[in-house]
Tab-separated table of C-alpha atoms in Angstrom:
chain	number	residue	atom	x	y	z
A	400	MET	CA	32.868	42.769	107.971
A	401	ALA	CA	35.974	44.886	108.543
A	402	ARG	CA	39.545	43.911	109.359
A	403	PHE	CA	42.093	45.361	111.779
A	404	THR	CA	45.670	44.168	111.256
A	405	LEU	CA	48.911	45.149	112.990
A	406	PRO	CA	52.350	43.502	113.321
A	407	ARG	CA	52.343	40.533	115.655
A	408	ASP	CA	55.004	42.205	117.827
A	409	ILE	CA	55.865	45.867	118.292
A	410	TYR	CA	58.996	46.498	120.340
A	411	HIS	CA	59.302	50.078	121.543
A	412	GLY	CA	61.477	52.196	123.782
A	413	LYS	CA	65.135	53.122	123.727
A	414	GLY	CA	67.315	50.092	123.159
A	415	SER	CA	64.527	48.053	121.558
A	416	LEU	CA	66.755	47.466	118.508
A	417	SER	CA	68.198	44.635	120.602
A	418	ALA	CA	64.982	42.674	119.967
A	419	LEU	CA	66.674	41.560	116.728
A	420	LYS	CA	68.754	39.072	118.694
A	421	ASP	CA	65.571	37.204	119.621
A	422	LEU	CA	64.532	36.495	116.024
A	423	GLN	CA	64.780	32.834	115.066
A	424	GLY	CA	66.065	31.844	111.644
A	425	LYS	CA	69.051	30.858	109.521
A	426	ARG	CA	69.635	33.790	107.180
A	427	ALA	CA	68.681	37.460	107.353
A	428	ILE	CA	69.088	40.129	104.708
A	429	ILE	CA	69.262	43.731	105.941
A	430	CYS	CA	67.818	46.315	103.549
A	431	VAL	CA	69.091	49.831	104.215
A	432	GLY	CA	69.305	53.216	102.536
A	433	GLY	CA	72.076	55.797	102.625
A	434	GLY	CA	74.741	56.235	105.244
A	435	SER	CA	72.859	57.596	108.256
A	436	MET	CA	72.244	54.196	109.842
A	437	LYS	CA	75.884	53.251	109.243
A	438	ARG	CA	77.242	56.553	110.569
A	439	GLY	CA	75.124	56.260	113.705
A	440	GLY	CA	76.343	52.733	114.335
A	441	PHE	CA	72.810	51.306	114.119
A	442	LEU	CA	73.484	49.186	111.037
A	443	GLN	CA	76.448	47.490	112.699
A	444	ARG	CA	74.431	46.918	115.861
A	445	ALA	CA	71.587	45.376	113.853
A	446	GLU	CA	74.015	43.088	112.051
A	447	ASP	CA	75.655	42.073	115.337
A	448	TYR	CA	72.304	41.327	116.995
A	449	LEU	CA	71.230	39.108	114.096
A	450	LYS	CA	74.530	37.243	114.192
A	451	GLU	CA	74.070	36.843	117.953
A	452	ALA	CA	70.743	35.196	117.083
A	453	GLY	CA	72.756	32.647	115.090
A	454	MET	CA	71.945	33.949	111.609
A	455	GLU	CA	74.063	34.418	108.524
A	456	VAL	CA	73.630	38.068	107.471
A	457	GLU	CA	73.839	39.827	104.116
A	458	LEU	CA	73.375	43.551	103.408
A	459	PHE	CA	71.464	45.182	100.566
A	460	GLU	CA	72.570	48.812	100.781
A	461	GLY	CA	72.013	52.060	98.926
A	462	ILE	CA	68.218	52.115	98.628
A	463	GLU	CA	67.434	55.612	97.407
A	464	SER	CA	64.856	58.077	98.619
A	465	ASP	CA	61.655	57.463	96.658
A	466	PRO	CA	62.769	53.909	95.759
A	467	SER	CA	62.408	52.847	92.148
A	468	VAL	CA	60.915	49.795	90.497
A	469	GLU	CA	64.445	48.925	89.326
A	470	THR	CA	65.796	48.944	92.893
A	471	VAL	CA	62.952	46.659	93.959
A	472	MET	CA	63.813	44.168	91.226
A	473	ARG	CA	67.539	44.234	92.106
A	474	GLY	CA	66.756	43.630	95.760
A	475	ALA	CA	64.466	40.718	94.958
A	476	GLU	CA	67.245	39.237	92.829
A	477	ALA	CA	69.659	39.493	95.755
A	478	MET	CA	67.101	37.787	97.996
A	479	ALA	CA	66.603	34.988	95.452
A	480	LYS	CA	70.345	34.278	95.564
A	481	PHE	CA	70.738	34.510	99.344
A	482	GLN	CA	67.419	32.849	100.303
A	483	PRO	CA	66.801	34.666	103.602
A	484	ASP	CA	64.105	33.558	106.014
A	485	TRP	CA	64.106	37.046	107.613
A	486	ILE	CA	63.997	40.345	105.756
A	487	VAL	CA	65.068	43.167	108.086
A	488	ALA	CA	64.522	46.695	106.748
A	489	ILE	CA	66.114	49.503	108.724
A	490	GLY	CA	65.886	53.241	108.136
A	491	GLY	CA	63.235	55.638	106.917
A	492	GLY	CA	60.186	54.906	104.852
A	493	SER	CA	62.134	54.364	101.645
A	494	PRO	CA	64.173	51.242	102.540
A	495	ILE	CA	61.232	49.705	104.393
A	496	ASP	CA	58.833	50.355	101.514
A	497	ALA	CA	61.346	49.013	98.996
A	498	ALA	CA	61.963	45.894	101.063
A	499	LYS	CA	58.225	45.197	101.270
A	500	ALA	CA	57.998	45.202	97.475
A	501	MET	CA	61.167	43.085	97.216
A	502	TRP	CA	59.555	40.610	99.597
A	503	ILE	CA	56.595	40.138	97.245
A	504	LYS	CA	58.871	39.569	94.247
A	505	TYR	CA	61.115	37.219	96.250
A	506	GLU	CA	58.197	35.016	97.268
A	507	TYR	CA	56.502	35.220	93.861
A	508	PRO	CA	59.172	35.691	91.149
A	509	GLU	CA	56.521	35.741	88.416
A	510	CYS	CA	54.760	38.716	90.035
A	511	THR	CA	55.144	41.919	88.016
A	512	PHE	CA	55.150	45.445	89.441
A	513	GLU	CA	51.724	45.943	87.858
A	514	ASP	CA	50.517	42.855	89.761
A	515	MET	CA	51.818	44.331	93.023
A	516	CYS	CA	49.807	47.511	92.468
A	517	LYS	CA	46.455	45.694	92.408
A	518	VAL	CA	44.890	46.900	95.641
A	519	PHE	CA	44.602	44.084	98.194
A	520	GLY	CA	45.446	41.587	95.465
A	521	ILE	CA	48.745	40.131	96.709
A	522	PRO	CA	48.904	36.362	97.316
A	523	GLN	CA	49.791	34.970	100.732
A	524	LEU	CA	53.329	35.772	101.846
A	525	ARG	CA	55.577	34.212	104.552
A	526	LYS	CA	56.168	31.016	102.591
A	527	LYS	CA	59.868	31.934	102.334
A	528	ALA	CA	60.492	34.768	104.792
A	529	LYS	CA	59.154	36.908	107.591
A	530	PHE	CA	59.591	40.671	107.758
A	531	CYS	CA	60.975	42.941	110.470
A	532	ALA	CA	60.874	46.736	110.068
A	533	VAL	CA	63.020	49.128	112.103
A	534	SER	CA	62.007	52.760	111.646
A	535	SER	CA	64.468	55.646	111.927
A	536	THR	CA	62.134	58.495	110.900
A	537	SER	CA	58.945	59.721	112.517
A	538	GLY	CA	56.362	59.961	109.768
A	539	THR	CA	55.640	57.180	107.308
A	540	ALA	CA	54.930	54.528	109.985
A	541	THR	CA	55.538	51.943	107.286
A	542	GLU	CA	56.884	49.696	110.051
A	543	VAL	CA	53.270	48.973	111.063
A	544	THR	CA	51.333	49.484	107.831
A	545	ALA	CA	49.947	47.527	104.925
A	546	PHE	CA	51.357	50.062	102.449
A	547	SER	CA	54.449	50.661	100.362
A	548	ILE	CA	55.189	53.540	97.968
A	549	ILE	CA	57.340	52.817	94.922
A	550	THR	CA	58.261	55.285	92.168
A	551	ASP	CA	58.104	54.493	88.467
A	552	TYR	CA	60.558	57.069	87.159
A	553	GLN	CA	59.741	56.322	83.521
A	554	LYS	CA	56.157	57.419	84.161
A	555	GLY	CA	57.110	60.074	86.722
A	556	THR	CA	54.608	58.826	89.290
A	557	LYS	CA	54.484	57.100	92.667
A	558	TYR	CA	52.388	53.992	93.127
A	559	PRO	CA	51.021	52.758	96.465
A	560	ILE	CA	51.095	49.024	97.071
A	561	ALA	CA	48.297	48.207	99.500
A	562	ASP	CA	47.699	44.815	101.070
A	563	PHE	CA	47.556	43.456	104.620
A	564	GLU	CA	50.011	40.755	103.489
A	565	ILE	CA	52.858	43.298	103.573
A	566	THR	CA	52.168	44.374	107.159
A	567	PRO	CA	55.454	43.509	108.911
A	568	ASP	CA	55.596	40.613	111.351
A	569	VAL	CA	57.776	42.580	113.766
A	570	ALA	CA	58.111	46.341	114.165
A	571	ILE	CA	60.877	47.941	116.200
A	572	VAL	CA	60.127	51.529	117.232
A	573	ASP	CA	63.334	52.655	118.916
A	574	PRO	CA	63.336	56.468	119.343
A	575	GLU	CA	67.119	56.509	119.636
A	576	LEU	CA	67.287	56.059	115.843
A	577	ALA	CA	65.019	59.058	115.223
A	578	GLU	CA	67.227	61.415	117.214
A	579	THR	CA	69.619	61.515	114.254
A	580	MET	CA	67.072	63.137	111.896
A	581	PRO	CA	67.948	66.543	110.402
A	582	LYS	CA	65.437	69.339	111.049
A	583	LYS	CA	63.977	69.367	107.534
A	584	LEU	CA	63.227	65.655	107.796
A	585	VAL	CA	61.615	66.172	111.212
A	586	ALA	CA	59.289	68.755	109.663
A	587	HIS	CA	58.295	66.717	106.612
A	588	THR	CA	57.839	63.376	108.350
A	589	GLY	CA	55.916	65.039	111.179
A	590	MET	CA	53.419	66.616	108.793
A	591	ASP	CA	53.105	63.284	107.005
A	592	ALA	CA	52.151	61.745	110.351
A	593	LEU	CA	49.604	64.476	111.077
A	594	THR	CA	48.055	63.955	107.645
A	595	HIS	CA	47.882	60.202	108.277
A	596	ALA	CA	45.989	60.724	111.519
A	597	ILE	CA	43.549	63.333	110.184
A	598	GLU	CA	42.826	61.434	106.978
A	599	ALA	CA	42.330	58.190	108.903
A	600	TYR	CA	39.837	59.852	111.242
A	601	VAL	CA	37.650	61.246	108.441
A	602	SER	CA	38.107	58.289	106.085
A	603	THR	CA	34.969	56.421	105.099
A	604	ALA	CA	36.688	53.266	106.443
A	605	ASN	CA	37.184	54.620	109.974
A	606	CYS	CA	35.949	52.503	112.872
A	607	GLU	CA	35.967	52.242	116.663
A	608	PHE	CA	39.359	50.542	116.574
A	609	THR	CA	41.091	53.212	114.485
A	610	ASP	CA	39.523	56.381	115.922
A	611	PRO	CA	41.329	56.369	119.307
A	612	LEU	CA	44.682	55.800	117.609
A	613	ALA	CA	44.110	58.668	115.172
A	614	ILE	CA	42.906	61.114	117.811
A	615	HIS	CA	45.697	60.391	120.287
A	616	ALA	CA	48.270	60.693	117.502
A	617	ILE	CA	46.857	64.131	116.597
A	618	GLU	CA	47.043	65.236	120.240
A	619	MET	CA	50.659	64.075	120.538
A	620	ILE	CA	51.728	65.664	117.250
A	621	GLN	CA	50.081	68.948	118.207
A	622	LYS	CA	52.059	68.937	121.445
A	623	ASP	CA	55.419	67.648	120.230
A	624	LEU	CA	56.115	68.250	116.521
A	625	VAL	CA	57.286	71.859	116.616
A	626	ALA	CA	59.272	71.165	119.798
A	627	SER	CA	60.886	68.159	118.107
A	628	TYR	CA	61.759	70.366	115.136
A	629	ASN	CA	63.415	72.772	117.560
A	630	GLU	CA	65.715	70.008	118.869
A	631	ASP	CA	63.779	68.962	122.014
A	632	MET	CA	64.839	65.289	122.103
A	633	GLU	CA	62.168	64.209	124.567
A	634	ALA	CA	59.552	65.598	122.191
A	635	ARG	CA	61.314	63.849	119.302
A	636	ASP	CA	61.103	60.534	121.163
A	637	ARG	CA	57.363	61.021	121.685
A	638	MET	CA	56.897	61.932	118.018
A	639	HIS	CA	58.379	58.555	117.105
A	640	TYR	CA	55.529	56.926	119.000
A	641	ALA	CA	52.890	59.371	117.726
A	642	GLN	CA	53.677	58.629	114.090
A	643	CYS	CA	53.451	54.911	114.819
A	644	LEU	CA	49.974	55.346	116.333
A	645	ALA	CA	48.937	57.335	113.246
A	646	GLY	CA	50.261	54.503	111.095
A	647	MET	CA	48.237	51.904	112.964
A	648	ALA	CA	45.170	54.051	112.356
A	649	PHE	CA	45.592	54.684	108.648
A	650	SER	CA	46.798	51.193	107.808
A	651	ASN	CA	43.346	50.010	108.828
A	652	ALA	CA	41.147	53.072	108.196
A	653	LEU	CA	42.967	53.978	104.951
A	654	LEU	CA	43.675	57.507	103.734
A	655	GLY	CA	42.286	60.132	101.377
A	656	ILE	CA	43.060	62.480	98.519
A	657	VAL	CA	45.799	64.458	100.276
A	658	HIS	CA	47.886	61.355	99.732
A	659	SER	CA	46.468	60.718	96.266
A	660	MET	CA	47.590	64.189	95.192
A	661	ALA	CA	50.973	63.882	96.924
A	662	HIS	CA	51.643	60.543	95.231
A	663	LYS	CA	50.924	61.918	91.776
A	664	THR	CA	52.751	65.247	92.100
A	665	GLY	CA	55.837	63.985	93.927
A	666	ALA	CA	57.963	62.887	90.968
A	667	VAL	CA	56.082	64.312	87.992
A	668	PHE	CA	58.245	67.459	87.811
A	669	ALA	CA	61.574	65.657	88.344
A	670	ASP	CA	62.733	66.797	84.902
A	671	TYR	CA	62.815	70.318	86.378
A	672	GLY	CA	65.399	69.303	88.925
A	673	ALA	CA	63.589	68.205	92.084
A	674	HIS	CA	60.817	66.175	93.683
A	675	ILE	CA	58.050	67.600	95.813
A	676	ILE	CA	58.946	65.793	99.032
A	677	HIS	CA	56.030	63.649	100.195
A	678	GLY	CA	55.611	65.106	103.685
A	679	ALA	CA	55.870	68.665	102.404
A	680	ALA	CA	53.276	67.908	99.713
A	681	ASN	CA	50.917	66.596	102.380
A	682	ALA	CA	51.504	69.685	104.495
A	683	MET	CA	50.677	72.002	101.584
A	684	TYR	CA	47.635	70.075	100.377
A	685	LEU	CA	46.049	69.187	103.734
A	686	PRO	CA	44.350	72.578	104.380
A	687	LYS	CA	42.831	72.577	100.871
A	688	VAL	CA	41.510	69.046	101.192
A	689	ILE	CA	40.033	69.735	104.646
A	690	ALA	CA	38.082	72.629	103.135
A	691	PHE	CA	36.948	70.446	100.221
A	692	ASN	CA	35.966	67.452	102.370
A	693	ALA	CA	34.119	69.627	104.896
A	694	GLN	CA	31.380	70.133	102.305
A	695	ASP	CA	30.393	66.588	103.296
A	696	PRO	CA	28.319	66.805	106.524
A	697	VAL	CA	29.739	63.626	108.075
A	698	ALA	CA	33.318	64.722	107.421
A	699	LYS	CA	32.577	68.222	108.729
A	700	LYS	CA	31.310	66.776	112.001
A	701	ARG	CA	34.406	64.589	112.361
A	702	TYR	CA	36.699	67.561	111.710
A	703	GLY	CA	34.759	69.276	114.490
A	704	VAL	CA	35.618	66.424	116.844
A	705	ILE	CA	39.297	66.749	115.902
A	706	ALA	CA	39.151	70.483	116.657
A	707	ASP	CA	37.616	69.749	120.062
A	708	TYR	CA	40.422	67.338	120.962
A	709	MET	CA	42.940	69.947	119.790
A	710	HIS	CA	41.179	72.552	122.020
A	711	LEU	CA	40.685	74.919	119.087
A	712	ASP	CA	38.072	77.659	119.162
A	713	GLY	CA	34.804	77.419	117.266
A	714	ALA	CA	31.134	77.846	118.130
A	715	ASN	CA	30.067	75.418	115.390
A	716	ASP	CA	31.601	72.906	113.013
A	717	ASP	CA	32.194	75.481	110.262
A	718	GLU	CA	34.256	77.588	112.649
A	719	LYS	CA	36.079	74.496	113.912
A	720	VAL	CA	37.009	73.481	110.346
A	721	ALA	CA	38.362	76.977	109.756
A	722	ALA	CA	40.333	76.701	113.011
A	723	ILE	CA	41.986	73.433	111.951
A	724	ILE	CA	42.955	74.919	108.587
A	725	LYS	CA	44.423	77.985	110.308
A	726	TYR	CA	46.312	75.774	112.771
A	727	VAL	CA	47.829	73.564	110.053
A	728	ARG	CA	48.955	76.620	108.073
A	729	LYS	CA	50.571	78.095	111.189
A	730	MET	CA	52.329	74.783	111.815
A	731	ASN	CA	53.674	74.861	108.243
A	732	ASP	CA	55.047	78.349	108.945
A	733	ASP	CA	56.685	77.141	112.157
A	734	LEU	CA	58.290	74.237	110.239
A	735	ASN	CA	59.452	76.383	107.299
A	736	ILE	CA	57.220	74.551	104.811
A	737	PRO	CA	55.695	76.552	101.907
A	738	HIS	CA	51.940	76.817	101.465
A	739	CYS	CA	51.776	75.970	97.770
A	740	ILE	CA	53.634	74.467	94.826
A	741	LYS	CA	54.212	77.907	93.280
A	742	ASN	CA	56.384	78.826	96.265
A	743	TYR	CA	58.051	75.406	96.713
A	744	GLY	CA	61.798	75.673	96.096
A	745	GLN	CA	64.074	72.867	94.947
A	746	ASP	CA	65.385	72.638	98.521
A	747	SER	CA	61.731	72.341	99.746
A	748	PHE	CA	61.886	75.715	101.510
A	749	PRO	CA	59.539	78.629	100.723
A	750	THR	CA	60.626	80.871	97.878
A	751	GLU	CA	58.981	83.572	95.783
A	752	GLN	CA	59.196	81.467	92.614
A	753	GLY	CA	59.310	77.691	93.040
A	754	PHE	CA	60.941	75.173	90.738
A	755	VAL	CA	57.682	74.168	88.969
A	756	PRO	CA	56.882	76.693	86.200
A	757	GLU	CA	53.233	77.711	85.967
A	758	GLU	CA	52.896	76.748	82.299
A	759	VAL	CA	54.375	73.286	82.965
A	760	PHE	CA	52.018	72.716	85.879
A	761	LEU	CA	48.975	73.703	83.811
A	762	GLU	CA	50.077	71.556	80.881
A	763	ARG	CA	50.434	68.465	83.059
A	764	LEU	CA	47.424	69.203	85.275
A	765	PRO	CA	44.793	67.034	83.499
A	766	GLY	CA	47.000	63.944	83.598
A	767	ILE	CA	47.976	64.505	87.244
A	768	ALA	CA	44.314	64.937	88.198
A	769	GLU	CA	43.273	61.786	86.358
A	770	ARG	CA	45.997	59.729	88.022
A	771	ALA	CA	45.182	61.184	91.453
A	772	ILE	CA	41.535	60.173	91.097
A	773	GLY	CA	42.690	56.665	90.213
A	774	ASP	CA	45.069	56.438	93.189
A	775	ALA	CA	44.426	53.728	95.767
A	776	CYS	CA	43.831	56.340	98.494
A	777	THR	CA	40.967	58.122	96.728
A	778	GLY	CA	38.288	55.506	97.352
A	779	SER	CA	38.145	56.103	101.115
A	780	ASN	CA	38.055	59.909	100.908
A	781	PRO	CA	34.811	61.489	102.220
A	782	ARG	CA	34.195	63.121	98.820
A	783	ILE	CA	35.194	61.545	95.514
A	784	PRO	CA	36.182	64.455	93.277
A	785	SER	CA	35.322	64.654	89.615
A	786	GLN	CA	38.050	65.400	87.083
A	787	GLU	CA	37.032	69.057	87.125
A	788	GLU	CA	37.048	69.211	90.940
A	789	MET	CA	40.433	67.502	91.198
A	790	GLU	CA	41.911	69.951	88.706
A	791	LYS	CA	40.475	72.866	90.710
A	792	LEU	CA	41.887	71.381	93.934
A	793	LEU	CA	45.324	70.995	92.403
A	794	LYS	CA	45.195	74.550	91.068
A	795	ALA	CA	44.401	75.762	94.576
A	796	CYS	CA	47.418	73.805	95.788
A	797	TYR	CA	49.574	75.483	93.158
A	798	TYR	CA	48.408	79.064	93.693
A	799	ASP	CA	47.307	78.827	97.390
A	800	THR	CA	43.764	79.955	96.651
A	801	GLU	CA	40.602	79.343	98.673
A	802	ILE	CA	38.346	76.304	98.229
A	803	ASP	CA	34.702	77.221	97.576
A	804	PHE	CA	33.347	74.089	95.897
């Protein structure tokens, strides 16, 4: 038996933020990140709509990019004091992910972060509060997913929390919010969305319910991502929907080792001055993982189907796999994303010598590989790599070398 879970309500279209005034409750806490939602006036509008619904409203502001365990605990503490019956998270993936983890701790104060990370092991929520997610970026799709990514900075690694319990009750997908994204964010979140859709389609947990969502998301991203990056606002609006479709697919079909590798490399070099931004990591690693997974005959055939829907050339599945890899690399070029860690600058743009020194990468490689294999996303990948294979994959992602194993 399989399960397919989405939010009970998804409000979409310009102006759909106003759906907040229809929520029923007494107290709502708004979880938000930096200043973009405030500068755009969306935070004030959200607060006003909730007050119009008759609720007392409190803000929890300043959730950082790549939210930390400590931020989660502080937010849960604020919720314990305020006792909201609605948690409203507004912004990009970071505040929504953080609020999901806060929600768990709020409902179960005895729950530790380690408890949260037990895959599909969270007890039943909604005893104290319901959850509404309002997305402002077009990539993570956390507004419709059963996932949250939290960073343990002491260990230098990102941990996925995975459980259908944290799928929001209400998702608001208002493209007006996404129009404020800077170009770099458009590029990274867009490639995150493409990776979600491709990994969901070839995942061992794919099914008839997830396949159409994944394929249509790929078609939309192919058509609209580069145009969105180049400031076409109609394309940017459509990308906001495309990433949501990809999220619906992967939340139920799960992901693969592109994400496992991105999770475990994102923060591990922070002591050298920067993170490898999640969407950029996915963009760099995706071509390598496609080549690795295509050694599996079932995955190769499914990549062939993707290539057909993308109208790429290829007389057989091997040629179609090569065509997808070539297409993704060209898209990275169009979005100013580097092809490998060696050329990944602190600002995320391509550079001759990136911020991660070769000797540091090689020293940390065995531990990164081990943690990537143990990541929650690895189990649904078409091929489960050995320690040796994962190290070779990661080396290829550092040096941008070919995959032949």
